[in-house]
């Protein structure tokens, strides 16, 4: 639970308008506690017309169908994995159970009384919320649409009826957070669309008073309690996307036209605010770039299909986001591992083995067209042909697209150095987005290096949000990244798990990324003022050189960390680390790769792996999952420190 100090720190990051807005939200929540808003009468014979065009399903590849059905059949058997925890009870799920802790959130209290941040009371709220986004139901519905097997549809119906019965409006944990309601609405739109043709679909949706009640209350909640101010990040995008999609597809209420108009207006404004001109998401968290892009594309396509005008400025942002994604991925189509990541998706109609980033680029290619410098992407997902089939015209975006692959996205402070199979990300951007920088890490000047898609110098990831503050602190700390720590403190000051009260300011000093020859990047930050940390990274063929300098006050002790990916084995001899890993198999042969890291001899070097007190030497491949990996730490007096990474 958050104490009084946290609330004071949080309040200090709000402007007057946000304080007024939050007071209004508190008043609405107080009114709803005693007087539940009443939905209008349901139309006598509502019709669902937001169906897929004829032939859309025929464009889905056989390979995509195969991956989808493999996941759908696991779901039918009651099995799924959420954040590293395997559930086998999804034939008839307990919507309030956290299988990780075994705790069960209270279902009866007024929603805004549920202490969702307290793991002791409710368990891990992410484990509880995730199945109730109903994205497993869109996947099952897609399996029905592509096979005609009623078993998939019947399971969807059973889960929806169960959820609606057990989650009356404004009761329990599933009515607390707008992002959950927004994504759930988007799931319902696609579930109804994909079940079209099933005999029971009308009884489940159009002729079901439970659905009517849920649908109206979800939209009314979002229309009245939209995120704003310092919280207007990916949450508000999800809220707007869900409200817009539902008001377009289920436009049967007197308020529907107004909801559509306001949600479209807000989505247009918030997408622009959440996106740098270069196209990168302003939270500087790669996973949230994917989430926002998925939500924005799904909402814009939905509006276009319903005849609701989508501003060219909305399409322009989505185009820029797609081009930015194409510019930063490595040669295996993996984006950087920057900032927070909670494995959130906007719309799921594909099997778990489908590559998320390839799918997003394939959708961008279908909607906007690919540029010559784009990486080649396999067009074999389910979502791309379905989304593309709903668009009434080729989206028109007014922006000028890059003629060559951008290496330096100046406004976001991200620079990608490339040489053959070596990919390196250099971080010289803002600390985070808005005044609280909720999803930022203290990672100024961090580098991330891959060889043929394998993490060599790795960003360790995120692992958790709530319930485990020691691990939350480690994974977003300065020591938890490939950069320099001074005086045993982080560069930026944390005020809570999603709050930073002082932000390091970083400035990129020079960038050279010629078409051939060495690439070089230099940047500095003031997080340890009066000391200044300046770093230069140079990539020349198979050699990466990192030079760290501390200017000004050089008295604080330094720790320089290099986190190796989980596939890397390391042997440290004095200040030289010998690295070894297995590459991707070609036929029956998996090549072995090696590299040598010559570490600064001015520091004393130690290797750490899977340590707990305190945490050090860990890698999180996804939310809720962590595994031991090797971290090299050099301790001593800061100065002029040179590191050489040589790939064999």
Coordinates of C-alpha atoms in Angstrom, one line a residue:
X1 CA 0.0 0.0 0.0
X2 CA 1.1 3.6 -0.7
X3 CA 1.8 5.7 2.4
X4 CA 1.2 9.4 3.0
X5 CA 4.7 10.3 1.6
X6 CA 3.9 8.7 -1.7
X7 CA 0.7 10.6 -2.1
X8 CA 2.5 13.9 -1.3
X9 CA 5.2 13.1 -3.9
X10 CA 2.6 12.1 -6.4
X11 CA 0.6 15.3 -5.8
X12 CA 3.8 17.3 -6.3
X13 CA 4.1 16.1 -9.9
X14 CA 0.6 17.3 -10.8
X15 CA -0.4 20.6 -12.2
X16 CA -3.5 22.6 -11.1
X17 CA -5.6 21.3 -14.0
X18 CA -4.9 17.7 -13.1
X19 CA -5.7 18.3 -9.4
X20 CA -9.1 19.8 -10.4
X21 CA -9.7 16.8 -12.8
X22 CA -8.9 14.3 -10.2
X23 CA -11.2 16.0 -7.7
X24 CA -14.0 15.7 -10.3
X25 CA -13.2 12.0 -10.8
X26 CA -13.4 11.5 -7.0
X27 CA -16.8 13.2 -7.0
X28 CA -18.1 11.0 -9.7
X29 CA -16.8 7.9 -7.9
X30 CA -18.5 9.1 -4.7
X31 CA -21.8 9.6 -6.6
X32 CA -21.6 6.1 -8.2
X33 CA -21.1 4.5 -4.8
X34 CA -24.6 5.4 -3.7
X35 CA -26.4 5.9 -7.0
X36 CA -25.4 3.6 -9.8
X37 CA -26.0 5.3 -13.2
X38 CA -28.9 3.9 -15.1
X39 CA -28.5 2.9 -18.7
X40 CA -31.1 3.9 -21.3
X41 CA -33.6 1.5 -22.8
X42 CA -32.1 -1.0 -25.2
X43 CA -33.4 -0.8 -28.8
X44 CA -36.0 -3.4 -29.7
X45 CA -34.2 -5.1 -32.5
X46 CA -30.5 -4.1 -32.6
X47 CA -28.5 -5.4 -35.5
X48 CA -24.8 -6.0 -35.6
X49 CA -23.4 -4.8 -39.0
X50 CA -19.7 -4.5 -38.3
X51 CA -19.0 -7.9 -39.9
X52 CA -15.9 -8.9 -41.8
X53 CA -16.2 -8.4 -45.6
X54 CA -16.7 -11.5 -47.7
X55 CA -13.5 -13.3 -48.4
X56 CA -11.5 -11.8 -45.6
X57 CA -10.9 -15.1 -43.8
X58 CA -9.7 -16.7 -47.0
X59 CA -6.7 -14.4 -47.0
X60 CA -5.3 -15.9 -43.8
X61 CA -2.4 -18.2 -44.5
X62 CA -2.4 -21.9 -43.6
X63 CA 0.6 -21.4 -41.3
X64 CA -1.1 -18.6 -39.4
X65 CA -4.2 -20.8 -38.9
X66 CA -2.0 -23.7 -37.7
X67 CA -0.4 -21.5 -35.0
X68 CA -3.7 -20.1 -34.0
X69 CA -5.4 -23.5 -33.6
X70 CA -2.4 -24.8 -31.5
X71 CA -3.1 -22.1 -29.0
X72 CA -6.8 -22.3 -29.2
X73 CA -6.8 -26.0 -28.5
X74 CA -4.6 -25.4 -25.4
X75 CA -7.3 -22.9 -24.3
X76 CA -10.0 -25.4 -24.9
X77 CA -8.1 -27.8 -22.6
X78 CA -8.1 -25.1 -20.0
X79 CA -4.4 -24.3 -20.2
X80 CA -2.7 -20.9 -20.7
X81 CA 0.3 -19.0 -19.4
X82 CA 0.1 -15.6 -17.9
X83 CA 3.4 -13.9 -16.9
X84 CA 5.3 -17.0 -16.3
X85 CA 2.5 -18.8 -14.4
X86 CA 0.8 -21.7 -16.1
X87 CA -2.9 -22.0 -15.5
X88 CA -4.9 -25.3 -16.0
X89 CA -8.2 -24.0 -14.8
X90 CA -9.3 -21.9 -17.8
X91 CA -12.1 -24.3 -18.8
X92 CA -14.1 -22.5 -16.0
X93 CA -11.8 -19.8 -14.6
X94 CA -12.1 -18.1 -11.2
X95 CA -12.0 -14.5 -12.4
X96 CA -10.6 -13.3 -9.0
X97 CA -7.9 -15.8 -8.3
X98 CA -4.2 -15.0 -8.5
X99 CA -2.6 -18.4 -9.1
X100 CA 0.9 -17.1 -8.3
X101 CA 0.1 -16.3 -4.7
X102 CA -3.0 -18.3 -4.3
X103 CA -4.8 -15.2 -3.0
X104 CA -8.3 -14.3 -4.2
X105 CA -9.3 -10.7 -4.7
X106 CA -12.6 -9.6 -3.1
X107 CA -15.4 -9.6 -5.6
X108 CA -18.1 -7.7 -3.7
X109 CA -16.7 -4.3 -2.6
X110 CA -17.3 -1.1 -4.5
X111 CA -14.6 -1.1 -7.2
X112 CA -12.7 2.0 -6.0
X113 CA -12.4 0.5 -2.4
X114 CA -10.4 -2.5 -3.6
X115 CA -6.8 -2.0 -2.5
X116 CA -5.4 -3.4 -5.8
X117 CA -1.8 -2.4 -5.1
X118 CA -1.7 -4.6 -2.0
X119 CA -0.5 -8.1 -2.9
X120 CA -1.3 -9.2 0.7
X121 CA -4.9 -8.4 0.1
X122 CA -5.7 -9.2 -3.5
X123 CA -2.6 -11.0 -4.8
X124 CA -0.8 -10.0 -8.0
X125 CA -3.4 -7.8 -9.7
X126 CA -1.8 -8.3 -13.1
X127 CA -2.5 -12.0 -12.8
X128 CA -6.1 -11.3 -12.0
X129 CA -6.6 -8.6 -14.6
X130 CA -5.0 -10.3 -17.6
X131 CA -7.6 -13.1 -18.3
X132 CA -10.3 -10.5 -17.9
X133 CA -9.1 -8.5 -20.8
X134 CA -10.8 -11.4 -22.7
X135 CA -8.1 -11.6 -25.3
X136 CA -8.1 -15.4 -25.0
X137 CA -11.8 -15.1 -26.2
X138 CA -10.9 -13.2 -29.3
X139 CA -8.4 -15.9 -30.1
X140 CA -11.0 -18.6 -29.6
X141 CA -13.5 -16.7 -31.7
X142 CA -10.9 -16.4 -34.5
X143 CA -10.5 -20.2 -34.3
X144 CA -14.3 -20.5 -34.7
X145 CA -14.3 -18.1 -37.6
X146 CA -11.6 -20.1 -39.4
X147 CA -12.8 -23.6 -38.7
X148 CA -16.6 -23.3 -38.0
X149 CA -16.1 -25.6 -35.0
X150 CA -18.8 -24.7 -32.5
X151 CA -16.7 -25.9 -29.5
X152 CA -14.7 -22.7 -29.7
X153 CA -17.8 -20.5 -29.8
X154 CA -19.4 -22.3 -26.9
X155 CA -16.4 -21.9 -24.7
X156 CA -16.4 -18.1 -25.5
X157 CA -20.1 -17.9 -24.6
X158 CA -19.6 -19.8 -21.3
X159 CA -16.7 -17.5 -20.3
X160 CA -18.6 -14.3 -21.2
X161 CA -21.8 -15.3 -19.4
X162 CA -19.7 -16.3 -16.3
X163 CA -17.8 -13.0 -16.3
X164 CA -20.9 -10.8 -16.8
X165 CA -22.7 -12.6 -14.0
X166 CA -19.8 -12.4 -11.5
X167 CA -18.7 -8.8 -12.3
X168 CA -21.8 -6.5 -11.9
X169 CA -21.1 -2.9 -12.8
X170 CA -18.7 -1.1 -10.4
X171 CA -18.1 -4.1 -8.2
X172 CA -14.8 -5.8 -7.6
X173 CA -11.3 -5.4 -9.1
X174 CA -12.2 -5.5 -12.8
X175 CA -13.8 -2.0 -12.7
X176 CA -10.9 -0.1 -11.2
X177 CA -8.6 0.7 -14.2
X178 CA -9.7 2.2 -17.4
X179 CA -7.1 0.5 -19.5
X180 CA -8.7 -2.9 -18.5
X181 CA -12.1 -1.7 -19.6
X182 CA -10.9 -0.3 -22.8
X183 CA -9.0 -3.4 -23.9
X184 CA -12.0 -5.5 -22.8
X185 CA -14.4 -3.5 -25.0
X186 CA -12.1 -4.0 -28.0
X187 CA -12.0 -7.7 -27.3
X188 CA -15.9 -7.8 -27.2
X189 CA -16.1 -6.0 -30.5
X190 CA -13.8 -8.6 -32.2
X191 CA -15.4 -11.5 -30.4
X192 CA -18.8 -10.6 -31.7
X193 CA -17.4 -10.0 -35.2
X194 CA -15.6 -13.3 -35.3
X195 CA -18.6 -15.3 -34.0
X196 CA -20.8 -14.0 -36.7
X197 CA -22.6 -17.0 -38.3
X198 CA -22.7 -19.0 -35.1
X199 CA -26.3 -19.9 -34.1
X200 CA -25.9 -18.6 -30.6
X201 CA -24.3 -15.2 -31.3
X202 CA -27.5 -13.2 -31.1
X203 CA -28.6 -14.7 -27.8
X204 CA -25.1 -13.9 -26.4
X205 CA -24.9 -10.3 -27.6
X206 CA -27.8 -8.4 -29.2
X207 CA -30.6 -10.2 -27.3
X208 CA -28.7 -10.5 -23.9
X209 CA -29.7 -8.0 -21.2
X210 CA -26.5 -8.8 -19.3
X211 CA -24.4 -7.8 -22.3
X212 CA -26.5 -4.6 -22.7
X213 CA -25.8 -3.6 -19.0
X214 CA -22.1 -4.4 -19.2
X215 CA -21.6 -2.6 -22.6
X216 CA -23.3 0.6 -21.5
X217 CA -21.5 0.8 -18.1
X218 CA -18.1 0.1 -19.6
X219 CA -18.6 3.0 -22.1
X220 CA -20.1 5.3 -19.5
X221 CA -17.1 4.6 -17.2
X222 CA -14.7 5.5 -19.9
X223 CA -16.6 8.6 -21.0
X224 CA -16.5 10.0 -17.4
X225 CA -13.2 8.8 -15.9
X226 CA -10.7 9.1 -18.8
X227 CA -7.1 9.3 -17.7
X228 CA -5.5 12.8 -17.9
X229 CA -2.6 14.9 -16.8
X230 CA 0.5 13.0 -15.7
X231 CA -1.4 9.7 -16.2
X232 CA -2.3 10.4 -19.9
X233 CA 0.1 7.7 -21.2
X234 CA -0.7 4.4 -22.8
X235 CA -3.7 4.1 -20.5
X236 CA -5.7 6.9 -22.2
X237 CA -4.9 5.4 -25.6
X238 CA -6.5 2.1 -24.5
X239 CA -9.5 3.9 -23.0
X240 CA -10.1 6.0 -26.2
X241 CA -9.6 3.0 -28.4
X242 CA -12.0 0.8 -26.5
X243 CA -14.7 3.4 -26.3
X244 CA -14.4 4.4 -30.0
X245 CA -14.4 0.8 -31.2
X246 CA -17.5 -0.2 -29.1
X247 CA -19.4 3.0 -30.0
X248 CA -18.8 2.2 -33.7
X249 CA -19.6 -1.5 -33.6
X250 CA -22.3 -1.4 -31.0
X251 CA -23.7 2.1 -31.8
X252 CA -27.1 1.4 -30.3
X253 CA -27.3 3.9 -27.4
X254 CA -28.5 7.5 -27.4
X255 CA -25.0 8.4 -26.3
X256 CA -23.2 6.4 -29.0
X257 CA -22.7 9.2 -31.5
X258 CA -21.3 11.5 -28.9
X259 CA -19.0 8.8 -27.5
X260 CA -17.7 8.2 -31.0
X261 CA -17.0 11.8 -31.7
X262 CA -15.3 12.5 -28.4
X263 CA -13.3 9.3 -28.4
X264 CA -12.1 9.9 -31.9
X265 CA -11.1 13.5 -31.0
X266 CA -9.3 12.4 -27.9
X267 CA -7.5 9.5 -29.6
X268 CA -6.2 11.9 -32.3
X269 CA -4.9 14.3 -29.7
X270 CA -3.5 11.7 -27.3
X271 CA -1.7 9.7 -30.1
X272 CA 0.0 12.9 -31.1
X273 CA 1.0 13.7 -27.5
X274 CA 2.2 10.2 -26.8
X275 CA 4.4 10.1 -30.0
X276 CA 7.6 11.9 -30.9
X277 CA 7.7 13.5 -34.4
X278 CA 10.2 10.7 -35.3
X279 CA 7.5 8.2 -34.6
X280 CA 8.8 6.6 -31.4
X281 CA 6.4 6.3 -28.4
X282 CA 7.1 9.1 -25.9
X283 CA 7.3 6.7 -23.0
X284 CA 10.5 5.4 -24.4
X285 CA 9.4 1.9 -23.5
X286 CA 9.5 -0.4 -26.5
X287 CA 6.7 -2.7 -25.4
X288 CA 4.4 0.3 -25.0
X289 CA 5.2 1.4 -28.5
X290 CA 3.8 -1.9 -29.7
X291 CA 0.8 -1.7 -27.4
X292 CA -0.1 1.9 -28.5
X293 CA 0.4 1.1 -32.1
X294 CA -1.8 -2.0 -31.9
X295 CA -4.6 0.0 -30.1
X296 CA -4.4 2.9 -32.5
X297 CA -4.5 0.8 -35.6
X298 CA -7.4 -1.3 -34.3
X299 CA -9.4 1.8 -33.3
X300 CA -8.7 3.7 -36.5
X301 CA -9.7 0.8 -38.6
X302 CA -12.9 0.3 -36.6
X303 CA -13.9 3.9 -37.1
X304 CA -13.1 3.8 -40.8
X305 CA -15.2 0.7 -41.3
X306 CA -18.1 2.3 -39.5
X307 CA -17.9 5.5 -41.6
X308 CA -16.7 7.6 -38.8
X309 CA -14.1 10.1 -40.2
X310 CA -10.6 9.3 -39.1
X311 CA -8.4 12.5 -39.2
X312 CA -5.4 12.3 -41.5
X313 CA -3.4 13.3 -38.4
X314 CA -4.3 10.0 -36.7
X315 CA -3.2 8.0 -39.7
X316 CA -0.1 10.1 -39.9
X317 CA 0.9 9.2 -36.3
X318 CA 0.3 5.5 -36.9
X319 CA 2.3 5.7 -40.1
X320 CA 5.2 7.4 -38.3
X321 CA 5.1 4.8 -35.5
X322 CA 5.2 2.0 -38.0
X323 CA 8.2 3.5 -39.9
X324 CA 10.0 4.1 -36.6
X325 CA 9.5 0.5 -35.6
X326 CA 10.9 -0.6 -38.9
X327 CA 13.9 1.6 -38.3
X328 CA 14.9 0.3 -34.9
X329 CA 14.4 -3.5 -35.0
X330 CA 17.5 -5.7 -35.3
X331 CA 18.0 -8.2 -38.1
X332 CA 15.6 -10.7 -36.3
X333 CA 12.9 -8.0 -36.2
X334 CA 13.3 -7.5 -32.4
X335 CA 13.0 -4.0 -31.1
X336 CA 15.1 -2.6 -28.2
X337 CA 14.4 -3.7 -24.7
X338 CA 14.0 -0.2 -23.3
X339 CA 12.0 0.9 -20.3
X340 CA 9.1 -1.0 -18.7
X341 CA 7.5 -4.0 -20.4
X342 CA 4.4 -5.8 -19.1
X343 CA 3.6 -8.0 -22.2
X344 CA 0.4 -6.0 -22.9
X345 CA -1.3 -6.5 -26.3
X346 CA -4.0 -4.4 -27.8
X347 CA -5.7 -7.1 -29.9
X348 CA -5.0 -10.8 -30.0
X349 CA -6.3 -13.0 -32.8
X350 CA -3.1 -15.0 -33.4
X351 CA -1.4 -18.0 -31.8
X352 CA 1.3 -17.4 -29.2
X353 CA 4.0 -18.5 -31.7
X354 CA 3.2 -15.6 -34.0
X355 CA 5.9 -12.9 -33.9
X356 CA 4.3 -9.7 -32.6
X357 CA 6.7 -7.3 -34.2
X358 CA 6.6 -9.0 -37.6
X359 CA 2.8 -8.9 -37.4
X360 CA 2.8 -5.2 -36.7
X361 CA 5.1 -4.4 -39.5
X362 CA 3.0 -6.6 -41.8
X363 CA -0.1 -4.6 -40.9
X364 CA 1.8 -1.4 -41.5
X365 CA 2.9 -2.7 -44.9
X366 CA -0.7 -3.7 -45.8
X367 CA -2.1 -0.3 -44.7
X368 CA 0.6 2.2 -45.7
X369 CA 3.0 0.3 -48.0
X370 CA 6.6 -0.6 -47.3
X371 CA 9.7 1.6 -48.0
X372 CA 12.8 0.2 -49.8
X373 CA 14.8 0.3 -46.6
X374 CA 12.3 -1.7 -44.5
X375 CA 13.4 -5.1 -43.3
X376 CA 11.6 -8.0 -45.0
X377 CA 8.7 -9.3 -42.9
X378 CA 6.7 -12.5 -43.3
X379 CA 3.1 -11.8 -44.0
X380 CA 1.6 -14.8 -42.4
X381 CA -0.4 -13.6 -39.4
X382 CA -4.1 -13.6 -38.8
X383 CA -4.6 -10.0 -37.7
X384 CA -3.1 -8.3 -40.8
X385 CA -5.6 -9.5 -43.4
X386 CA -8.5 -9.0 -41.1
X387 CA -7.7 -5.4 -40.2
X388 CA -6.8 -4.6 -43.8
X389 CA -10.1 -6.0 -45.0
X390 CA -12.0 -3.4 -42.9
X391 CA -10.3 -0.3 -44.2
X392 CA -12.6 1.4 -46.8
X393 CA -9.7 3.3 -48.4
X394 CA -5.9 3.5 -48.3
X395 CA -5.1 5.7 -45.3
X396 CA -3.8 9.1 -46.3
X397 CA -1.0 10.4 -44.2
X398 CA 0.4 13.8 -44.7
X399 CA 3.9 13.3 -43.3
X400 CA 7.0 12.8 -45.4
X401 CA 8.4 9.3 -45.0
X402 CA 12.2 8.8 -44.5
X403 CA 14.1 8.0 -47.7
X404 CA 16.7 5.9 -45.9
X405 CA 16.7 4.0 -42.7
X406 CA 17.0 6.4 -39.8
X407 CA 19.9 5.6 -37.4
X408 CA 19.4 8.5 -35.0
X409 CA 15.9 9.5 -33.8
X410 CA 17.0 12.8 -32.4
X411 CA 13.8 13.8 -30.4
X412 CA 13.7 10.4 -28.7
X413 CA 17.4 10.3 -28.1
X414 CA 17.7 6.8 -29.6
X415 CA 20.6 5.9 -31.9
X416 CA 21.0 2.5 -33.6
X417 CA 24.6 1.6 -34.7
X418 CA 24.8 -1.3 -37.2
X419 CA 27.6 -3.3 -38.7
X420 CA 27.0 -6.7 -40.3
X421 CA 25.3 -8.8 -37.7
X422 CA 26.1 -6.4 -34.8
X423 CA 23.3 -4.1 -33.6
X424 CA 23.8 -1.6 -30.8
X425 CA 21.3 0.8 -29.2
X426 CA 22.6 3.9 -27.5
X427 CA 20.3 5.8 -25.0
X428 CA 20.6 9.6 -25.1
X429 CA 17.0 10.5 -24.7
X430 CA 14.7 12.0 -22.1
X431 CA 14.3 10.2 -18.8
X432 CA 10.6 9.4 -19.5
X433 CA 7.2 10.8 -20.4
X434 CA 5.2 13.4 -18.5
X435 CA 6.0 14.6 -15.0
X436 CA 6.1 11.1 -13.4
X437 CA 7.9 9.2 -16.1
X438 CA 6.0 6.2 -14.9
X439 CA 7.6 3.5 -17.2
X440 CA 11.1 4.9 -17.3
X441 CA 14.3 3.3 -16.0
X442 CA 17.4 5.0 -14.6
X443 CA 19.3 4.0 -17.7
X444 CA 20.8 7.2 -19.2
X445 CA 23.6 6.4 -21.6
X446 CA 22.9 2.7 -21.5
X447 CA 24.0 0.6 -24.4
X448 CA 22.3 -2.6 -25.6
X449 CA 24.3 -4.9 -28.0
X450 CA 23.1 -7.9 -30.0
X451 CA 24.9 -10.2 -32.4
X452 CA 22.5 -11.7 -35.0
X453 CA 19.6 -11.1 -32.7
X454 CA 21.2 -12.6 -29.6
X455 CA 21.5 -10.4 -26.5
X456 CA 25.2 -9.9 -25.8
X457 CA 25.2 -6.7 -23.7
X458 CA 21.5 -7.0 -22.6
X459 CA 18.9 -4.7 -21.1
X460 CA 17.8 -6.9 -18.2
X461 CA 14.1 -6.0 -18.6
X462 CA 11.3 -5.4 -16.1
X463 CA 10.1 -8.5 -14.3
X464 CA 7.4 -7.0 -12.0
X465 CA 5.4 -3.9 -11.1
X466 CA 3.6 -4.5 -7.8
X467 CA 4.2 -6.6 -4.8
X468 CA 7.9 -7.1 -5.0
X469 CA 9.5 -3.6 -4.4
X470 CA 13.1 -4.9 -4.1
X471 CA 12.9 -6.5 -7.5
X472 CA 11.1 -3.5 -9.0
X473 CA 13.8 -1.2 -7.8
X474 CA 16.6 -3.4 -9.1
X475 CA 15.3 -3.9 -12.6
X476 CA 14.9 -0.2 -13.2
X477 CA 18.0 0.9 -11.3
X478 CA 21.2 2.4 -12.8
X479 CA 23.2 -0.6 -11.7
X480 CA 20.6 -2.8 -13.5
X481 CA 21.7 -1.4 -16.9
X482 CA 24.8 -1.2 -19.0
X483 CA 25.9 2.2 -17.8
X484 CA 27.9 3.9 -15.0
X485 CA 26.7 4.4 -11.4
X486 CA 28.3 7.0 -9.1
X487 CA 28.1 7.1 -5.3
X488 CA 25.9 4.0 -5.1
X489 CA 22.8 5.9 -6.2
X490 CA 20.6 6.0 -9.3
X491 CA 20.9 8.8 -11.8
X492 CA 17.3 9.7 -11.4
X493 CA 15.4 9.7 -8.1
X494 CA 12.5 7.3 -7.6
X495 CA 9.4 8.3 -5.6
X496 CA 7.6 5.1 -6.0
X497 CA 7.1 2.1 -8.4
X498 CA 5.7 4.4 -11.1
X499 CA 7.0 7.7 -10.0
X500 CA 10.3 9.6 -10.5
X501 CA 10.7 12.9 -8.6
X502 CA 14.0 14.0 -10.2
X503 CA 14.9 13.2 -13.8
X504 CA 18.5 13.1 -15.2
X505 CA 18.8 15.3 -18.2
X506 CA 20.7 13.8 -21.2
X507 CA 22.1 15.5 -24.2
X508 CA 23.4 13.8 -27.3
X509 CA 26.6 15.7 -28.3
X510 CA 27.5 14.1 -31.6
X511 CA 26.3 11.3 -33.9
X512 CA 28.1 9.9 -37.0
X513 CA 26.4 7.1 -38.9
X514 CA 27.9 7.0 -42.4
X515 CA 26.8 4.5 -45.0
X516 CA 30.1 2.7 -44.6
X517 CA 32.9 2.9 -42.1
X518 CA 32.9 3.4 -38.3
X519 CA 29.7 4.8 -36.6
X520 CA 30.1 7.0 -33.5
X521 CA 27.9 8.4 -30.8
X522 CA 28.6 10.7 -27.8
X523 CA 26.2 11.9 -25.1
X524 CA 26.3 13.1 -21.5
X525 CA 23.9 13.4 -18.6
X526 CA 23.7 15.5 -15.4
X527 CA 22.2 12.9 -13.0
X528 CA 25.2 13.1 -10.7
X529 CA 25.7 16.9 -10.8
X530 CA 28.1 18.5 -10.2
X531 CA 29.7 15.4 -11.9
X532 CA 28.9 14.8 -15.5
X533 CA 29.0 11.4 -17.1
X534 CA 30.0 11.4 -20.8
X535 CA 30.0 8.3 -22.9
X536 CA 31.2 7.6 -26.5
X537 CA 30.3 4.5 -28.3
X538 CA 32.1 3.6 -31.6
X539 CA 31.2 0.6 -33.8
X540 CA 33.8 -0.3 -36.4
X541 CA 33.2 -3.7 -38.1
X542 CA 33.2 -6.3 -35.4
X543 CA 34.7 -4.1 -32.7
X544 CA 32.6 -2.0 -30.3
X545 CA 34.5 0.6 -28.2
X546 CA 32.9 2.3 -25.2
X547 CA 34.6 5.3 -23.5
X548 CA 33.2 6.5 -20.2
X549 CA 34.4 9.8 -18.7
X550 CA 33.4 11.5 -15.4
X551 CA 33.9 15.3 -15.6
X552 CA 33.9 17.6 -12.7
X553 CA 33.6 15.9 -9.3
X554 CA 35.4 12.5 -9.5
X555 CA 35.2 11.7 -5.8
X556 CA 32.2 9.4 -5.7
X557 CA 33.0 5.7 -6.2
X558 CA 32.0 4.3 -9.5
X559 CA 30.5 1.0 -10.6
X560 CA 30.4 0.2 -14.3
X561 CA 28.0 -2.7 -15.1
X562 CA 27.8 -4.9 -18.2
X563 CA 24.8 -7.3 -18.2
X564 CA 25.2 -10.3 -20.5
X565 CA 22.3 -12.0 -22.2
X566 CA 21.1 -15.4 -20.8
X567 CA 22.5 -17.3 -23.7
X568 CA 26.1 -16.0 -23.0
X569 CA 28.6 -17.9 -20.9
X570 CA 31.5 -15.9 -19.6
X571 CA 34.9 -16.6 -18.2
X572 CA 36.5 -13.6 -16.4
X573 CA 40.3 -13.4 -16.1
X574 CA 41.3 -10.1 -14.4
X575 CA 39.9 -7.5 -16.7
X576 CA 39.2 -9.7 -19.7
X577 CA 35.9 -11.6 -20.2
X578 CA 35.7 -14.4 -22.7
X579 CA 32.2 -14.8 -24.1
X580 CA 30.7 -17.8 -25.8
X581 CA 27.2 -18.6 -27.1
X582 CA 25.3 -20.8 -29.6
X583 CA 23.8 -19.1 -32.6
X584 CA 20.6 -20.0 -34.5
X585 CA 20.8 -23.4 -36.2
X586 CA 21.3 -23.6 -39.9
X587 CA 19.9 -27.0 -40.9
X588 CA 21.3 -29.4 -38.3
X589 CA 24.2 -27.2 -37.3
X590 CA 24.1 -24.6 -34.6
X591 CA 27.2 -22.4 -34.9
X592 CA 29.2 -21.4 -31.8
X593 CA 30.1 -17.7 -31.5
X594 CA 32.7 -16.1 -29.3
X595 CA 33.7 -12.6 -28.3
X596 CA 36.2 -10.9 -25.9
X597 CA 35.5 -8.0 -23.7
X598 CA 38.6 -6.0 -22.6
X599 CA 37.3 -4.2 -19.5
X600 CA 38.9 -1.0 -18.1
X601 CA 41.9 -2.1 -16.0
X602 CA 41.5 1.0 -13.8
X603 CA 38.5 -0.8 -12.1
X604 CA 38.4 -4.0 -10.1
X605 CA 36.2 -6.5 -11.9
X606 CA 33.9 -9.2 -10.5
X607 CA 31.3 -11.5 -12.1
X608 CA 27.8 -12.0 -10.6
X609 CA 25.1 -14.4 -11.4
X610 CA 21.7 -15.0 -9.9
X611 CA 22.5 -13.2 -6.6
X612 CA 19.6 -12.3 -4.3
X613 CA 21.0 -10.2 -1.4
X614 CA 21.1 -7.7 -3.1
X615 CA 19.7 -8.7 -6.5
X616 CA 22.4 -8.8 -9.2
X617 CA 22.9 -10.9 -12.3
X618 CA 19.3 -11.4 -13.6
X619 CA 17.5 -11.2 -17.0
X620 CA 13.7 -11.0 -17.4
X621 CA 12.6 -12.3 -20.8
X622 CA 9.0 -11.2 -20.0
X623 CA 6.8 -9.9 -17.3
X624 CA 6.7 -12.2 -14.2
X625 CA 9.7 -14.2 -15.5
X626 CA 13.4 -13.9 -14.5
X627 CA 16.4 -16.1 -14.9
X628 CA 20.1 -15.9 -13.8
X629 CA 22.5 -14.3 -16.2
X630 CA 26.0 -13.0 -15.8
X631 CA 26.7 -9.4 -14.9
X632 CA 30.2 -7.9 -14.9
X633 CA 30.8 -5.1 -12.4
X634 CA 33.9 -2.9 -12.3
X635 CA 34.4 -0.9 -9.1
X636 CA 36.8 1.9 -8.4
X637 CA 37.6 5.5 -9.1
X638 CA 35.9 7.1 -12.1
X639 CA 38.0 8.7 -14.8
X640 CA 38.7 7.8 -18.4
X641 CA 37.5 4.2 -18.8
X642 CA 37.7 2.3 -22.1
X643 CA 35.9 -1.0 -22.9
X644 CA 36.5 -3.0 -26.1
X645 CA 34.1 -5.7 -27.2
X646 CA 35.6 -7.8 -30.0
X647 CA 33.4 -10.3 -31.9
X648 CA 35.3 -13.2 -33.4

